Structure formats: C-alpha cells, structure tokens
XYZ file of C-alpha atoms in Angstrom:
330
model
C -16.827 1.998 8.637
C -15.168 5.494 9.245
C -14.860 7.635 6.173
C -11.867 9.898 5.386
C -11.361 12.632 2.934
C -8.458 11.792 0.356
C -6.726 15.144 0.571
C -8.308 18.021 -1.638
C -9.283 15.362 -4.311
C -12.833 15.204 -3.671
C -12.730 11.538 -3.126
C -13.913 10.001 0.088
C -12.639 6.465 1.240
C -13.007 3.969 4.067
C -10.293 4.405 6.771
C -9.186 0.821 5.697
C -8.482 0.093 2.033
C -8.387 -3.331 0.481
C -4.978 -4.002 -0.905
C -4.535 -6.801 -3.729
C -0.727 -7.312 -4.166
C -1.366 -10.617 -2.341
C -3.864 -11.568 -4.853
C -1.471 -11.495 -7.706
C -0.601 -15.029 -7.405
C 2.984 -14.909 -7.473
C 4.876 -12.400 -5.168
C 2.999 -13.897 -2.066
C 2.634 -17.364 -3.420
C -0.316 -19.325 -4.947
C -3.803 -18.286 -3.790
C -7.361 -19.793 -3.538
C -9.169 -17.794 -6.096
C -12.557 -18.454 -4.703
C -11.403 -17.695 -1.120
C -9.912 -14.310 -2.522
C -13.170 -13.428 -4.066
C -15.046 -14.033 -0.969
C -12.486 -11.827 0.882
C -13.515 -9.034 -1.497
C -17.167 -9.549 -0.925
C -16.633 -9.567 2.888
C -14.716 -6.174 2.401
C -17.686 -4.777 0.549
C -20.088 -6.024 3.102
C -18.012 -4.576 5.947
C -17.991 -0.900 4.638
C -14.634 -1.013 2.814
C -14.870 1.455 -0.102
C -11.397 1.627 -1.636
C -9.670 -1.130 -3.464
C -6.176 -0.802 -4.634
C -4.453 -2.818 -7.177
C -1.743 -2.536 -9.875
C -1.007 -3.548 -13.491
C 2.298 -5.290 -12.260
C 0.423 -7.396 -9.485
C 0.749 -10.728 -11.102
C 1.492 -9.225 -13.462
C -1.975 -8.392 -14.483
C -3.771 -10.941 -12.596
C -4.738 -9.099 -9.659
C -6.697 -6.563 -11.630
C -8.518 -9.447 -13.346
C -9.412 -11.217 -10.253
C -10.537 -7.985 -8.569
C -12.874 -7.001 -11.359
C -14.461 -10.662 -11.478
C -14.893 -10.198 -7.526
C -16.358 -6.748 -7.661
C -18.980 -7.409 -10.409
C -21.675 -4.817 -10.683
C -20.588 -3.414 -7.189
C -17.724 -1.660 -8.825
C -19.813 1.518 -9.087
C -19.816 1.576 -5.349
C -16.122 1.984 -4.588
C -13.067 3.903 -5.092
C -10.858 2.069 -7.535
C -7.035 2.604 -7.531
C -4.678 1.103 -9.686
C -1.102 1.812 -11.041
C 0.852 1.961 -14.046
C 4.507 2.834 -14.976
C 6.144 -0.420 -15.937
C 6.691 -2.202 -19.174
C 6.931 -5.759 -20.041
C 9.245 -7.763 -22.488
C 7.969 -10.342 -24.769
C 8.059 -13.107 -21.978
C 5.856 -11.038 -19.673
C 8.774 -10.101 -17.523
C 8.898 -6.625 -15.951
C 12.260 -5.309 -16.842
C 11.961 -1.454 -16.310
C 10.091 1.354 -14.946
C 8.442 3.387 -17.648
C 6.216 6.562 -17.041
C 6.584 7.821 -20.670
C 3.628 9.273 -22.229
C 2.925 6.330 -24.415
C 3.493 3.803 -21.515
C 1.176 5.699 -19.274
C -1.794 6.208 -21.638
C -1.445 2.731 -23.147
C -1.072 0.986 -19.807
C -4.230 2.754 -18.488
C -6.409 1.538 -21.495
C -5.059 -1.897 -20.534
C -6.013 -1.422 -16.943
C -9.470 -0.372 -17.931
C -9.979 -3.461 -19.945
C -8.792 -5.822 -17.322
C -10.792 -3.932 -14.436
C -13.998 -4.179 -16.764
C -14.618 -0.385 -16.205
C -15.035 2.813 -18.020
C -12.947 4.903 -15.505
C -10.442 4.696 -12.828
C -11.102 6.793 -9.707
C -7.334 7.224 -8.648
C -4.584 6.276 -11.051
C -0.943 6.296 -9.582
C 2.466 6.285 -11.119
C 3.859 2.973 -9.388
C 7.558 4.031 -8.901
C 9.598 7.008 -10.017
C 10.997 6.767 -13.565
C 14.060 8.740 -13.405
C 14.564 8.657 -17.138
C 11.349 10.152 -18.294
C 10.707 14.022 -17.707
C 8.061 14.615 -15.049
C 6.534 17.057 -17.234
C 5.800 14.229 -19.807
C 4.355 11.898 -17.079
C 1.988 14.530 -15.648
C 0.895 15.673 -19.192
C -0.240 12.133 -19.829
C -2.242 12.115 -16.560
C -3.748 15.361 -17.304
C -4.743 14.218 -20.741
C -6.290 10.895 -19.315
C -8.271 12.962 -16.819
C -9.456 15.504 -19.300
C -11.193 12.911 -21.436
C -12.649 11.021 -18.328
C -10.457 7.905 -18.295
C -9.366 8.620 -14.655
C -11.009 11.016 -12.016
C -7.672 11.721 -10.192
C -4.234 11.004 -10.399
C -1.189 10.614 -7.963
C 2.071 9.013 -7.348
C 3.530 6.111 -5.237
C 6.992 5.823 -3.657
C 7.770 9.553 -4.371
C 9.713 11.653 -1.926
C 9.200 15.462 -1.363
C 11.533 16.945 -4.026
C 9.763 14.622 -6.498
C 6.326 15.614 -5.402
C 7.484 19.421 -5.464
C 8.429 18.724 -9.264
C 5.102 17.173 -10.116
C 3.295 20.273 -8.741
C 4.802 22.445 -11.206
C 3.048 20.682 -13.958
C -0.204 19.443 -12.524
C -1.974 18.622 -9.267
C -1.455 15.228 -7.776
C -4.243 13.893 -5.382
C -2.191 11.467 -3.288
C 0.990 9.664 -2.650
C 1.073 6.035 -1.622
C 4.127 4.911 0.482
C 4.948 1.978 2.635
C 4.236 2.828 6.254
C 4.139 0.551 9.338
C 5.643 0.313 12.792
C 8.972 -1.134 11.461
C 9.271 1.608 8.525
C 8.636 5.127 9.891
C 10.635 7.025 7.142
C 7.727 9.065 5.890
C 7.204 10.734 9.235
C 10.349 12.755 8.648
C 9.354 14.894 5.605
C 6.547 13.202 3.460
C 3.879 13.649 6.233
C 4.735 17.336 6.535
C 4.574 17.931 2.922
C 1.241 15.871 2.584
C -0.175 17.969 5.398
C 0.836 21.278 4.194
C -0.441 20.608 0.515
C -3.472 18.815 1.651
C -2.543 15.489 -0.135
C -4.064 12.326 0.430
C -1.586 9.802 1.930
C -2.198 6.069 1.486
C -0.010 3.844 3.617
C 0.728 0.248 2.389
C 2.294 -2.616 4.036
C 0.363 -1.827 7.277
C 1.039 -5.177 8.594
C 4.614 -5.203 7.637
C 4.133 -7.629 4.621
C 2.796 -10.197 7.278
C 5.118 -9.723 10.199
C 2.595 -7.790 12.211
C -0.082 -10.611 11.762
C 1.693 -12.261 14.498
C 1.656 -15.498 12.504
C 5.499 -15.740 11.976
C 8.023 -17.657 13.919
C 11.822 -17.950 13.762
C 11.292 -21.087 11.691
C 8.936 -19.407 9.178
C 10.294 -19.674 5.489
C 9.061 -18.536 2.252
C 9.351 -20.281 -1.112
C 10.093 -18.604 -4.313
C 8.533 -16.813 -6.183
C 7.340 -15.071 -2.862
C 9.395 -11.852 -2.684
C 10.128 -12.352 1.095
C 12.065 -15.679 0.109
C 15.078 -13.444 -0.857
C 15.403 -12.613 2.832
C 16.792 -9.451 2.051
C 15.199 -5.927 1.704
C 12.261 -3.930 0.723
C 12.538 -0.424 -0.024
C 16.061 -0.144 1.177
C 15.526 -1.493 4.656
C 16.375 -5.085 5.723
C 12.727 -6.143 6.515
C 13.478 -9.873 6.037
C 17.142 -10.014 6.529
C 17.425 -12.742 9.088
C 18.851 -10.884 12.070
C 16.473 -7.953 11.722
C 13.559 -10.325 11.067
C 14.441 -12.012 14.414
C 14.510 -8.695 16.094
C 11.019 -7.795 14.661
C 9.627 -11.106 15.848
C 10.690 -10.372 19.405
C 8.975 -7.054 19.340
C 5.789 -8.604 17.999
C 5.596 -10.979 20.771
C 5.683 -7.971 23.102
C 3.145 -6.168 21.157
C 0.820 -9.210 21.154
C 0.831 -9.045 24.902
C 0.239 -5.287 24.839
C -2.751 -5.642 22.369
C -4.228 -8.580 24.348
C -4.478 -6.147 27.288
C -7.107 -4.450 25.557
C -8.661 -7.466 24.035
C -7.350 -6.844 20.527
C -4.922 -8.599 18.160
C -1.458 -7.436 17.099
C -2.759 -6.947 13.653
C -5.412 -4.608 14.839
C -2.989 -2.808 17.042
C -0.822 -2.181 13.878
C -3.858 -0.991 11.892
C -5.042 1.362 14.745
C -1.375 2.617 15.086
C -1.160 3.869 11.318
C -4.831 5.218 11.372
C -3.825 7.325 14.490
C -1.654 9.673 12.329
C -3.985 12.478 11.074
C -1.810 12.741 7.849
C -3.188 9.041 6.863
C -6.173 9.100 4.518
C -6.176 5.289 4.194
C -4.285 2.386 5.445
C -3.970 -0.494 2.900
C -4.445 -4.017 4.241
C -4.243 -7.146 2.180
C -6.384 -10.065 2.786
C -6.908 -13.145 0.981
C -9.708 -14.720 3.502
C -12.882 -13.290 4.844
C -11.864 -13.954 8.406
C -8.746 -11.604 7.667
C -11.005 -8.964 6.570
C -13.301 -9.231 9.590
C -10.243 -8.972 11.998
C -8.818 -6.051 10.157
C -12.086 -3.967 10.116
C -12.421 -4.474 13.978
C -9.388 -2.296 14.217
C -11.169 0.962 12.946
C -13.116 1.719 16.008
C -10.145 1.105 18.420
C -8.564 4.637 19.252
C -4.984 4.024 20.707
C -3.850 6.953 22.999
C -0.627 8.792 23.148
C 0.350 6.725 26.146
C -0.364 3.566 24.076
C 2.025 4.933 21.371
C 4.606 5.785 24.033
C 4.523 2.294 25.202
C 4.944 0.826 21.762
C 8.072 2.944 21.433
C 9.391 1.709 24.606
C 8.900 -1.852 23.319
C 10.826 -1.142 20.161
C 13.565 0.699 22.133
C 13.850 -2.039 24.539
C 14.540 -4.583 21.917
C 16.757 -2.419 19.931
C 14.712 -2.350 16.875
C 15.150 0.274 14.307
C 12.276 2.087 12.785
C 14.486 3.913 10.182
C 12.661 7.208 10.591
C 16.157 8.795 10.106
C 16.566 7.378 6.697
C 15.501 9.082 3.339
C 12.546 7.569 1.573
C 13.463 5.016 -1.031
C 12.655 5.997 -4.521
C-alpha cells in the first residue's frame, strides 16, 4: 500500500483510509457487525493504516465497534476521531459545541470507547461559530501537551477559518468532502493546504455510494439513512431527485470508461481523488471484506491527465455540475 505524508505533522498514512461513518448503524442503515469487523481486519491485512471515526457516528457506536475490531492491532495504525458536538438527555445531537469543556470531556470519552491511551489525530468535526477559535485551539493544545493526542486538526473548515486557527496553534490537517461530484475544495482549500503544508483528508470519495455503481433510478433509502431525505449534503443537492438521476447517467458512462482499463467505477473514483497531489488520504467506507479488496486495488492505478480530461467531458456532456464554483459549506 502506498504511504503518504500527512502534511508537516510527522504522521504517515496509507493512501486509502478506512472511513467508519457507515459502521455507526444508523445514518447508513443497519449493519452486520461481524461482517463489519471482518472488513476492518481485511483493511489491516491489505495495508490500510489510517482509520477514521467520530463520536457522533451512531452516535458513539462506530468508535466502540472499531475498537473491538482493532483489538491489539490498534498500535499499528493512525487512529483519527472527531469531537465537537453535545448530546441531550435522550442521546440526540442538538448542537455543535467546540468549547473547552466539550472538547476535553469529549476526548476523554472517545479514549474510553476506543480503548486506547492516545489519539493520533483529533479533529473538530464541524465549525462551531459560537465558540471563540482561541478557546477551541487552547483545549487541543492542552490535550496535546499532556499526551492525550499526538496531533490535532479540523474538519469542514474553509480557508478563513483555517487562517484563524493558525493564529493560536498548528493544525495538522483538514478533512473535507471531495469526490467527482463535489469539487469545491479545488477552488481555494487545496491552494491553502499546499501552501501551508497541511494534510488533506478527503471523505465521501465514492460520493456516499453513488460512485460504487450500485444505484439505479429505482434505488430508495429508508429512514434513518440520511440519504432517505433526498435533499442535500454540505449545501449541494447530492440526493435531490433530478440531480441524482443526472449523477446516475454520468456513472453509467464512467463505468464504461473504467471498464476499458479493466477497473470498476469505484476504483476510478478512488484513483481520481488520489491523483491530486494535495490529497494525503482518501477516506473510503466499507462494511464487507470484498469492498475493501476492491478499494485497495485502485491505489496502483495511475490515471493520466488524458483520463481526467475524458472524465470532465463526460460530466459536461451530461450537464452535471461539480460545484467547483461554490464556496465550501461550513
């Protein structure tokens, strides 16, 4: 497995990271726990060394299941989790909260669920516009100074927010959605990460399932799967009906293009993300070992500038927007 440097952090990770939102057991529907654990084992055996989770996935369940799956192999990987939400008495997630208390208490709870003494990279999950950035970074610096975390970063932050963070500390990475159907980070975020030598972690590499090639116009999602809302993610209409149908037409053409190189459309999507030099790691979720094996086979496929030009022609031919002209959602 290709290894990549996560910016100037000193952390090194596999080009593909294992994303665990799908393992939360709620937002992507029910899961087979034993099969999900086998998927984690397959990822480890295939050289994946970065595993990404969050307190809010489930909530909490994804961290618990990941800890169970990793067992004594936790020491062999870069473990990433996220804090920055608070729960009400019923366990709902009512608000973003990146206050000192929320970050420090949330981290302690993550450590317990993940059954570990340290977190390699702790991220603030979404911007909390009510808490001063100085307070949030101060909490992260404190956690780092006492060895609870090795590095810290942010998720879903735009350039002005990262610039504000830089006044008070040193973030190691930013994690933002990036895939063929959502290219907003190409406008400004990539430039900033490259100039500041920040790690970039792209999530949603397979466009939340669309780029697996498994969906059809008859595909439906049942609550509480977030895609059942049929609306937006991050301010773009990913699963809005008409946009979804356009995406599916593009996927069919991408399937044909990938097949010409004896690859799947999912492998094309992963290779496309990894072709950007700014990308440190492409996060890809999996709930079955077979999905992991398909994903890792994409790493050795180097798509060319000509390939990317043809992909763009496919998008243009079907009139499918990539939203590169929109600001990053925060």
